[in-house]
Short mmCIF file of C-alpha atoms in Angstrom, two decimals:
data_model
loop_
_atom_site.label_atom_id
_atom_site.label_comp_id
_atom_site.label_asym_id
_atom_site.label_seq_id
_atom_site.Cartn_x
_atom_site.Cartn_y
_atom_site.Cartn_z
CA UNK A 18 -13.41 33.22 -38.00
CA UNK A 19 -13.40 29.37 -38.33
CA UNK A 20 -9.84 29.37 -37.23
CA UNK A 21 -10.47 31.80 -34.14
CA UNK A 22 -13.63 29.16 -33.29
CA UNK A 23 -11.41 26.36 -33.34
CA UNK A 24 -8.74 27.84 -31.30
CA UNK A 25 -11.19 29.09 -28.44
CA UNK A 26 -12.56 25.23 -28.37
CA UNK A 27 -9.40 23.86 -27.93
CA UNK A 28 -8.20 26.06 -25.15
CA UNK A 29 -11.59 25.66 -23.83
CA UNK A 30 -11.13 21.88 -23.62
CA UNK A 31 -7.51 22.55 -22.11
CA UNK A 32 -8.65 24.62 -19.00
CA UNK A 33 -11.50 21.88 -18.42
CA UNK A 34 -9.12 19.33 -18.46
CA UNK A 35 -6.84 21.38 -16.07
CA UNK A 36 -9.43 21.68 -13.71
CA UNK A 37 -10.48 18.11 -13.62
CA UNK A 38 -6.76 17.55 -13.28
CA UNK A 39 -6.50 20.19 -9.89
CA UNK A 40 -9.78 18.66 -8.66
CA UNK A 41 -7.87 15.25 -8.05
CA UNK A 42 -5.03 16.83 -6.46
CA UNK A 43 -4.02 15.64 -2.53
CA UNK A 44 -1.48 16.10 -0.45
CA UNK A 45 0.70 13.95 -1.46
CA UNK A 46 -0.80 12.29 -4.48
CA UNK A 47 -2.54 13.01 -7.56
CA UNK A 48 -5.19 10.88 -9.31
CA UNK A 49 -5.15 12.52 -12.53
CA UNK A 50 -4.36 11.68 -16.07
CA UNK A 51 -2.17 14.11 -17.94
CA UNK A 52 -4.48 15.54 -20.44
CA UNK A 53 -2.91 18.61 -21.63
CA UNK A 54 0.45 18.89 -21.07
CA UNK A 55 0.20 22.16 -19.01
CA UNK A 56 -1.28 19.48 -15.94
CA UNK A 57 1.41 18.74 -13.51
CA UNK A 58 0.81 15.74 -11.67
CA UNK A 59 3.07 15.19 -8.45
CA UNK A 60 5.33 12.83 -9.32
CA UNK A 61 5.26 9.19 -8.43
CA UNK A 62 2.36 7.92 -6.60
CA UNK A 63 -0.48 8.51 -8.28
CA UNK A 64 0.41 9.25 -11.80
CA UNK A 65 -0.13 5.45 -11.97
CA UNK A 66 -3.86 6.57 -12.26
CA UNK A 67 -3.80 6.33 -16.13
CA UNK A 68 -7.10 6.01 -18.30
CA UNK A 69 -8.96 9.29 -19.79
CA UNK A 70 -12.08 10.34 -17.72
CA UNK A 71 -15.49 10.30 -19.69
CA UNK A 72 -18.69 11.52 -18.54
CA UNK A 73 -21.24 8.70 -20.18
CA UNK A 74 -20.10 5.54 -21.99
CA UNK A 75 -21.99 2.79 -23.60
CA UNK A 76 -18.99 0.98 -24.65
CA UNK A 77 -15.92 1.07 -21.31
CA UNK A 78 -12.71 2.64 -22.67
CA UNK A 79 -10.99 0.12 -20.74
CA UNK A 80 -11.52 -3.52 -22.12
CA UNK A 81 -9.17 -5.25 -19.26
CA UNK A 82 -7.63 -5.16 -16.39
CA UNK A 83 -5.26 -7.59 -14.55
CA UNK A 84 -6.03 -9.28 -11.30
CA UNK A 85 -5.15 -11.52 -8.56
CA UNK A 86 -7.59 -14.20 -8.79
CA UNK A 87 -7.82 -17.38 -7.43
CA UNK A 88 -9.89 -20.54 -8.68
CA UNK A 89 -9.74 -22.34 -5.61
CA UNK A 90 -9.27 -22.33 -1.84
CA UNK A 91 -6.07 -23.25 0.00
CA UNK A 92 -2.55 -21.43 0.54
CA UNK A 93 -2.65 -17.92 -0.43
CA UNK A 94 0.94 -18.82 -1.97
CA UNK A 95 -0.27 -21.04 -4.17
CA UNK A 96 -3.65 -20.53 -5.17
CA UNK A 97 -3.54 -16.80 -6.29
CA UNK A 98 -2.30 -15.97 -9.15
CA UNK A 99 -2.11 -12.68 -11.62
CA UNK A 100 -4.17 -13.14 -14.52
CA UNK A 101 -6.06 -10.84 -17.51
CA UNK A 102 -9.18 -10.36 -17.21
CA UNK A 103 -11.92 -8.77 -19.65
CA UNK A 104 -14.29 -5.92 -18.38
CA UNK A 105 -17.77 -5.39 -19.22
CA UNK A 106 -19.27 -2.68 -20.76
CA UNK A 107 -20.38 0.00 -18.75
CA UNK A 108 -23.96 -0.29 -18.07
CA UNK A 109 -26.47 2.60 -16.96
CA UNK A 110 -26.51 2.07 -13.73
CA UNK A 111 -22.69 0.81 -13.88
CA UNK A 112 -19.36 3.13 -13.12
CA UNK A 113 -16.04 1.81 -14.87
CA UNK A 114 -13.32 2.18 -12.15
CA UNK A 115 -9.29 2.03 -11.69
CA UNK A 116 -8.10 0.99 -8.53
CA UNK A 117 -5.46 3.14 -6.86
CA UNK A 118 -4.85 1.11 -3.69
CA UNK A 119 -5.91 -1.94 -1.40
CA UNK A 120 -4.49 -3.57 1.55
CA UNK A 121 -4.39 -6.92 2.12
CA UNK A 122 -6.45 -7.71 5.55
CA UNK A 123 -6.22 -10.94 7.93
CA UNK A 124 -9.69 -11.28 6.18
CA UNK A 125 -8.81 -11.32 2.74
CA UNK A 126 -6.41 -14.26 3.91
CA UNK A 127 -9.16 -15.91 5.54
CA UNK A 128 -11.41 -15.70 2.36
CA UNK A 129 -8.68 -17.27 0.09
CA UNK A 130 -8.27 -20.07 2.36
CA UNK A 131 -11.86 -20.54 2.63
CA UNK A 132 -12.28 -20.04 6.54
CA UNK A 133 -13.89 -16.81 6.34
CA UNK A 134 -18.41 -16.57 7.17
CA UNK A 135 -18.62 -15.53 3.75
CA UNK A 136 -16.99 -16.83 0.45
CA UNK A 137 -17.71 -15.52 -2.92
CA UNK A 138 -18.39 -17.95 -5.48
CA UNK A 139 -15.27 -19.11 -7.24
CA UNK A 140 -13.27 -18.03 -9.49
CA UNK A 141 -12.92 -14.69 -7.15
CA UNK A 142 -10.95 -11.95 -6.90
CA UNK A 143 -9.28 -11.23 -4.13
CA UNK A 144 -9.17 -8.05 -1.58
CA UNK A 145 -11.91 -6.78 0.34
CA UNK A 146 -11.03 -2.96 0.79
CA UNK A 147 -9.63 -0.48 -1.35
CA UNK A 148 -9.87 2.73 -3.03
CA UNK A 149 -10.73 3.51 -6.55
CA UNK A 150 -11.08 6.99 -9.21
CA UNK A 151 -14.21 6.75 -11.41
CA UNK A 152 -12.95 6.68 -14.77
CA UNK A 153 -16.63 6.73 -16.74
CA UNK A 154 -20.08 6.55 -15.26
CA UNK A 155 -23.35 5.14 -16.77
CA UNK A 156 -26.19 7.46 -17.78
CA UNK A 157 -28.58 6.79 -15.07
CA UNK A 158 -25.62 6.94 -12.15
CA UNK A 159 -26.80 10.18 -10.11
CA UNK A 160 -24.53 10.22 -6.89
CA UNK A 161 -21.04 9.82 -9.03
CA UNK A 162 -18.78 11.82 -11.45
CA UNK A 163 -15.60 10.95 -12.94
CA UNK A 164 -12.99 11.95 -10.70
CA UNK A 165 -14.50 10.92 -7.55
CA UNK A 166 -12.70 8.23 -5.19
CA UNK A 167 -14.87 4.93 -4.02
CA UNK A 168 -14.83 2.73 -1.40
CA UNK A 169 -16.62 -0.95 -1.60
CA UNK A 170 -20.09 -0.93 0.44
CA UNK A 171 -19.41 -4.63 1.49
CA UNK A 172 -17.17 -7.34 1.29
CA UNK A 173 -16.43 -9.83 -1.57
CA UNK A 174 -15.42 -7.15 -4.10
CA UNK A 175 -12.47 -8.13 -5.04
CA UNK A 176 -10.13 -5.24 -5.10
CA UNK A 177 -7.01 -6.77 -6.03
CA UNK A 178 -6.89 -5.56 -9.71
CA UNK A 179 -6.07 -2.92 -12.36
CA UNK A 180 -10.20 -1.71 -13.04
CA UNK A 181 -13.74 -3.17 -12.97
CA UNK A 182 -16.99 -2.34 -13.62
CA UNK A 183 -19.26 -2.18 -10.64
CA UNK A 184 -22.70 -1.18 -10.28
CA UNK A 185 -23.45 2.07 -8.55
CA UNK A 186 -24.92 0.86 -5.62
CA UNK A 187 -21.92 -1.52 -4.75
CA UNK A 188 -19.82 1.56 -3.45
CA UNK A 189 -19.68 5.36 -1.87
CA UNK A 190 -17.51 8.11 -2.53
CA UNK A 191 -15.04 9.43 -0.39
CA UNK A 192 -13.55 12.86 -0.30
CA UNK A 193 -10.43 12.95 -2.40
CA UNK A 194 -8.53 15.08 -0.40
CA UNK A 195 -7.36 12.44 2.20
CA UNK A 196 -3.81 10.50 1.78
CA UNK A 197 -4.31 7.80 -0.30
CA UNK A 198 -3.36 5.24 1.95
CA UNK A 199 -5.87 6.38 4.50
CA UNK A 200 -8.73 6.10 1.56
CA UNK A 201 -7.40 2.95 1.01
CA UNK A 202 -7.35 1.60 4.46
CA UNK A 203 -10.54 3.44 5.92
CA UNK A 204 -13.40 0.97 5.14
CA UNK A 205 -13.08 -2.17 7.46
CA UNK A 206 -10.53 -1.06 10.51
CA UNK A 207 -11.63 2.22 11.25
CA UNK A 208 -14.90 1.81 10.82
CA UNK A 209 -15.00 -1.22 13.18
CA UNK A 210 -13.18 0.92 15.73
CA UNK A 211 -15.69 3.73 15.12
CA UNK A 212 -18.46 2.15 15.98
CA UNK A 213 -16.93 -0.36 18.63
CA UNK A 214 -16.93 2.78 20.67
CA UNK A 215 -19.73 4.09 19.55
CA UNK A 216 -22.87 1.39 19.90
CA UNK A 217 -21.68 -0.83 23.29
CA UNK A 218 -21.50 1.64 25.88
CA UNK A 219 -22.34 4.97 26.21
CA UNK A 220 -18.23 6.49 26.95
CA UNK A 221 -17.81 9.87 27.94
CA UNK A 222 -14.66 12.05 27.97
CA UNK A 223 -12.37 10.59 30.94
CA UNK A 224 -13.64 7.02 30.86
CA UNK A 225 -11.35 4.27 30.08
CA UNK A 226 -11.47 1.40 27.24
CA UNK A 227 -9.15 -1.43 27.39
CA UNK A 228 -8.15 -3.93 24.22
CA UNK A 229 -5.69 -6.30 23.22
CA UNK A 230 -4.24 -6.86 19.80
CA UNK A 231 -3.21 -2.66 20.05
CA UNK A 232 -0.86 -2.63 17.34
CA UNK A 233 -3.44 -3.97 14.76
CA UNK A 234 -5.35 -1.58 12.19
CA UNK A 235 -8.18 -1.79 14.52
CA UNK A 236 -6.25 -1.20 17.71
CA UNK A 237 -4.71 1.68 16.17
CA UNK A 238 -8.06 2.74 14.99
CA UNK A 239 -9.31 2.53 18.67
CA UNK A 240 -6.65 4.97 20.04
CA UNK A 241 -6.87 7.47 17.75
CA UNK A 242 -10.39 7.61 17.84
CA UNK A 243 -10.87 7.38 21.56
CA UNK A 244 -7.88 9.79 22.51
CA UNK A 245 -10.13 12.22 19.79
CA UNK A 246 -13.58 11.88 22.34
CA UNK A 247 -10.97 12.19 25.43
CA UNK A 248 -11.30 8.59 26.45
CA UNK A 249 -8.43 6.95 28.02
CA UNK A 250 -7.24 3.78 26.32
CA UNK A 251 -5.05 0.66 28.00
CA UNK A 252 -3.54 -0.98 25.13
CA UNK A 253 -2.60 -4.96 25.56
CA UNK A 254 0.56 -6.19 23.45
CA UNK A 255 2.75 -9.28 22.81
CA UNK A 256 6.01 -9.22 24.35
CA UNK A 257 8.52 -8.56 21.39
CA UNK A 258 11.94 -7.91 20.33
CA UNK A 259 11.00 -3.99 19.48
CA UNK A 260 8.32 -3.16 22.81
CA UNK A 261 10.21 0.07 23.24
CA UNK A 262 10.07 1.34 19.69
CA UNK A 263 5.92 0.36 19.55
CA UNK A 264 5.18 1.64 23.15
CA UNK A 265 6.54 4.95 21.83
CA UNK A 266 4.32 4.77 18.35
CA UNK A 267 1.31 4.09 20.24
CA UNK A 268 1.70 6.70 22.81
CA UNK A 269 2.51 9.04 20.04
CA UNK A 270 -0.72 8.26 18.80
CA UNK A 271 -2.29 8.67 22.41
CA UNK A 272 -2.70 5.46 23.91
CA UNK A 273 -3.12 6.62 27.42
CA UNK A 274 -1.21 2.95 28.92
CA UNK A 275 0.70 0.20 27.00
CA UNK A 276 0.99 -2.93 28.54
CA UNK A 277 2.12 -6.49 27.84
CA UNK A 278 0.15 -9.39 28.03
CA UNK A 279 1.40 -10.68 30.92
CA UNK A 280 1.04 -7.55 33.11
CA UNK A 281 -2.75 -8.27 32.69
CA UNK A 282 -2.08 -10.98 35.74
CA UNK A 283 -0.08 -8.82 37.84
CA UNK A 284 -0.38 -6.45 40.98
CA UNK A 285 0.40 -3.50 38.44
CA UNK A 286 -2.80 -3.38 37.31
CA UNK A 287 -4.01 -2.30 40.71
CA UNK A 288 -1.55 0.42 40.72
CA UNK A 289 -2.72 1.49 37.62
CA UNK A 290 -5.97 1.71 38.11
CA UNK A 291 -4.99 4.54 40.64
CA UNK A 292 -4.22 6.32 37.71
CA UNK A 293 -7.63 6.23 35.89
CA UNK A 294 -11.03 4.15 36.18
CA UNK A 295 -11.79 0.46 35.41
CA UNK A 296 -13.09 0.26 31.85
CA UNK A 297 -16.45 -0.12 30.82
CA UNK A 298 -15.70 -1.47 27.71
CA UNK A 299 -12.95 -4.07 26.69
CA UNK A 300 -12.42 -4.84 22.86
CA UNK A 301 -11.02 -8.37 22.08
CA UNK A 302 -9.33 -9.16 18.80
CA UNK A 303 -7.20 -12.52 20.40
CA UNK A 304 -9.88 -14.90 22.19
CA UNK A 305 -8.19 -16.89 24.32
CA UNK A 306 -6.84 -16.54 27.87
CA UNK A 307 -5.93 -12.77 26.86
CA UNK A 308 -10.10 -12.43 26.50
CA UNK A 309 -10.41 -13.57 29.90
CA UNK A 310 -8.08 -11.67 31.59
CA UNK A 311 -9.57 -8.42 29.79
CA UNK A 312 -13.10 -9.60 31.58
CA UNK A 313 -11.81 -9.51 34.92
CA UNK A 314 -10.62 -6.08 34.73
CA UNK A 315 -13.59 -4.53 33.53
CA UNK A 316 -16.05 -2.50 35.69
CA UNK A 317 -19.42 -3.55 36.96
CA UNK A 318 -22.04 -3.59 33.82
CA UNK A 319 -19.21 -3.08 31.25
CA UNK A 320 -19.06 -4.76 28.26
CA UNK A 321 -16.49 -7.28 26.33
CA UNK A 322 -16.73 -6.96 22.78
CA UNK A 323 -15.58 -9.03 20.42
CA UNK A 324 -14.14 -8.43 16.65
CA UNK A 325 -11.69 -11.01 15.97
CA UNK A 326 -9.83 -14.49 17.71
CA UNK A 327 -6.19 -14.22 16.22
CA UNK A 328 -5.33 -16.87 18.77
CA UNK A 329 -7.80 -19.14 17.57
CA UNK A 330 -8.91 -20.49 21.15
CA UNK A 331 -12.32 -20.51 22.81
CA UNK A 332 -13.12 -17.14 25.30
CA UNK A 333 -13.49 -18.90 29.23
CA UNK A 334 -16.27 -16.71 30.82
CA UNK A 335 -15.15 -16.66 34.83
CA UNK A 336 -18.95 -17.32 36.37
CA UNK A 337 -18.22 -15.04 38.86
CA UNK A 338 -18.16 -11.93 36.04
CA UNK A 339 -21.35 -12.85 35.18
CA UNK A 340 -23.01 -13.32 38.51
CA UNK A 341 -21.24 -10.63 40.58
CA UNK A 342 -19.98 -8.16 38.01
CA UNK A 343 -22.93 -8.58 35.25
CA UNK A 344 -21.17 -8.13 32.29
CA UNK A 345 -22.18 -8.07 28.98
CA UNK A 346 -20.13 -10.61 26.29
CA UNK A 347 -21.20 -9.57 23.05
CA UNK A 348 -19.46 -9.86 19.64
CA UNK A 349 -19.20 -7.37 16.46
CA UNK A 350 -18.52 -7.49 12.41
CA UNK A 351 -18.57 -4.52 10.78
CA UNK A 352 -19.74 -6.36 7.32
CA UNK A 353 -22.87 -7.40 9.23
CA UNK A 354 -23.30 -3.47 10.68
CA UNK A 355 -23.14 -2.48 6.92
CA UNK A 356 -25.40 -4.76 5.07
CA UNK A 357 -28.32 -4.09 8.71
CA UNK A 358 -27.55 -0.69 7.61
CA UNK A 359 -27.52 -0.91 4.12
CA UNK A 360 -30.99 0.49 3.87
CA UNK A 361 -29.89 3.68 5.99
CA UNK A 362 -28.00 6.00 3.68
CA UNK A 363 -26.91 8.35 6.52
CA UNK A 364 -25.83 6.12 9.09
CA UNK A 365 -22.67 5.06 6.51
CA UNK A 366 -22.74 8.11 5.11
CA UNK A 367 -22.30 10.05 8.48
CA UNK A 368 -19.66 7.61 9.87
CA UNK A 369 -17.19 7.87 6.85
CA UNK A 370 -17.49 11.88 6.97
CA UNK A 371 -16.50 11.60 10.77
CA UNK A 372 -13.37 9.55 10.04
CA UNK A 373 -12.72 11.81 7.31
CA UNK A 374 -12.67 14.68 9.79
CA UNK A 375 -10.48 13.17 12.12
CA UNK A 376 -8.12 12.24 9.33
CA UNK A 377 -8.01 16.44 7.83
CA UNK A 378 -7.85 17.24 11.57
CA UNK A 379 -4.52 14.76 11.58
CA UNK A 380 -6.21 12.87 14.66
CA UNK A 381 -6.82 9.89 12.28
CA UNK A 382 -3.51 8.48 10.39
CA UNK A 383 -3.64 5.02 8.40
CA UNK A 384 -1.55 2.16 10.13
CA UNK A 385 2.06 1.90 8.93
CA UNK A 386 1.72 0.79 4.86
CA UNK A 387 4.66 -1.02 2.82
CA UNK A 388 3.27 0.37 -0.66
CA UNK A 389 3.85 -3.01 -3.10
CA UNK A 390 3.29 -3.42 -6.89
CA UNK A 391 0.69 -6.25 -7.95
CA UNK A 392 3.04 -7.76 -9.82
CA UNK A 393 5.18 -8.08 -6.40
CA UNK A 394 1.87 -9.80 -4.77
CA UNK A 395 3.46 -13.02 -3.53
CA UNK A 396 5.83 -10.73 -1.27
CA UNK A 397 2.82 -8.93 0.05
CA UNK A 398 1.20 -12.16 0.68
CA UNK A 399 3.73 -13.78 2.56
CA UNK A 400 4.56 -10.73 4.76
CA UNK A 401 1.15 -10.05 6.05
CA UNK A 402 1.08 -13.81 7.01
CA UNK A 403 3.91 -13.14 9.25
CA UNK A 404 3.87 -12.56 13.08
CA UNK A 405 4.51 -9.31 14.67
CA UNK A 406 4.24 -7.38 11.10
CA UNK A 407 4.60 -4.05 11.69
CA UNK A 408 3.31 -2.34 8.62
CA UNK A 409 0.21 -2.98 6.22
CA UNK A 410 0.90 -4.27 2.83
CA UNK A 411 -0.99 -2.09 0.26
CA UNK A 412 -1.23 -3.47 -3.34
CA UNK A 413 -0.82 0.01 -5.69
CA UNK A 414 -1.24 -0.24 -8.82
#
């Protein structure tokens, strides 16, 4: 009877096991460790998610993790570097973590240089965004389980390692039935597009938005998501070697109009504005003279929003915009929207499960990613400092 006992335990333990296994399946990736060896993960990408899953620890099963830290600010290049670091034990309200995947952002760049509003205190780790699997969760932790994939809450996290303890509080789960890379990429550009278009003006199907900086995550972010509420987009780009090949992505993922810079200045825009309405809202990621021209193309009472100032150059407000056109020059960062809303569980809450619709729906894809190891971290470095880089570089360990 003993021996009949034992045997029902252990294939009890194997079909739990399975199922946690099947519960972290997704399309194309799996997040599961191989308990038993009846669970068949899918091959490469995710198998990398190694660790057992516990329910409560007081002690983490994971003692270290590697990182990309860096001890001071200055050239990406040569200040970050890959180093060991030891974990904590998991506390109550704590949740031990491995990180699957995280991009690196213009603003992660900024932070290591030091030029960003906010800096964490030194030595940091770098990355802002990411996605992690709960590996372990503290006894008090009531709105996470082992298995479930996190997202940071706010900047200054410092996703750029192998695993970390974090407290509860300091993320939010995230269906894990979305591609990894769109997990991984969801919390800063597509959240800023989101609510770009959702908290300036009120945009109803037919009505046009106009940006520049189109190919970015954010400008990608923006046509999806408007072409989603039928809103026409007209999508501003640099003159480059490959125009054909990106007009044709964008449209593809229904930008309405793709235009150069220069075009902005010319008698086509008339003609095109045959074609659909002036925008009411313009979203400006450059500054500069390509922030001006956007202004002067907007409607009466619309709205110029701004996000970022890749050009690095003051915005010149025409007078007459403001006196004959009244429109509204305003500026957004998302990490600001989240920490006003930090208190209001819904409004985050209810904007990631949007996206997340969009993204089963396939109306949301993540940008173009170049998946790199950490170890390969200087090549990811220098090739999202480049000009005209076409695809994201997303750390996955």
């Amino acid at each position: 009877m003993a021996g009949f006992t034992g045997l029902c335990f252990k294939r009890k333990v194997s079909r739990i096991a399975w199922l946690l296994c099947k519960r972290t399946e997704v399309r194309r990736h799996t997040v599961c460790r191989t308990f038993t060896s009846g669970c068949n993960t899918q091959q490469q990408q995710l198998s990398r998610a190694r660790g057992s899953i516990c329910m409560y620890s007081t002690e983490s099963s994971i003692n270290g993790c590697t990182a990309l830290l860096y001890r001071n600010h200055g050239d990406p290049a040569q200040v970050v570097q890959l180093e060991s670091m030891e974990l904590p034990s998991v506390g109550a309200k704590s949740v031990l973590v491995k990180l699957l995947a995280a991009p690196v952002n213009p603003s992660d760049i900024n932070m290591i240089q030091g030029t960003y509003a906010i800096l964490p205190d030194l030595p940091a780790v770098g990355g802002n965004e990411g996605v992690a699997q709960v590996l372990e969760v503290g006894s008090q932790v009531k709105a996470l389980k082992p298995g479930d994939w996190v997202i940071p809450r706010d900047a200054g996290l410092g996703t750029w390692r192998t695993a970390a303890v974090l407290a509860e509080d300091d993320v939010i789960s995230l269906p894990n039935d979305i591609p990894l890379f769109s997990a991984a990429t969801l919390g800063v550009n597509p959240c800023t597009a989101f609510r770009m278009l959702s908290d300036f003006e009120e945009l109803k199907p037919g009505d046009t938005v106009i940006q520049n900086a189109a190919n970015s995550g954010v400008g990608q972010a923006v046509i999806q998501i408007a072409a989603a509420r039928g809103i026409q987009t007209i999508n501003v780009v640099r003159d480059r070697p490959d125009l054909t090949q990106l007009t044709d992505r964008l449209k593809a993922m229904g930008a309405s109009h793709v235009i150069k810079e220069e075009t902005l200045r010319r008698h086509e825009m008339k003609e095109l504005f045959k074609t659909c309405p002036r925008p009411k809202l313009a979203l400006n990621g450059v500054g500069g003279k390509s922030a001006t021209e956007l202004l002067r193309h907007l409607q009466v009472g619309g709205s110029m929003v701004t996000y970022g100032g890749m050009a690095k150059q003051p915005i010149t407000v025409p007078v007459s915009a403001l006196i004959f056109k009244n429109v509204k020059v305003q500026g957004f960062w998302v990490t600001q929207w989240k920490r006003t809303h930090s208190q209001d569980e819904g409004a985050l809450r209810g904007m990631l499960d949007e996206l997340c619709s969009l993204i089963r729906q396939g109306k949301l894809t993540a940008p173009a990613c170049s998946e790199v190891g950490l170890q390969d971290f200087r090549q990811a470095l220098d090739t999202a400092m480049q000009p005209f880089t076409s695809a994201k570089q997303v750390l996955v360990v």
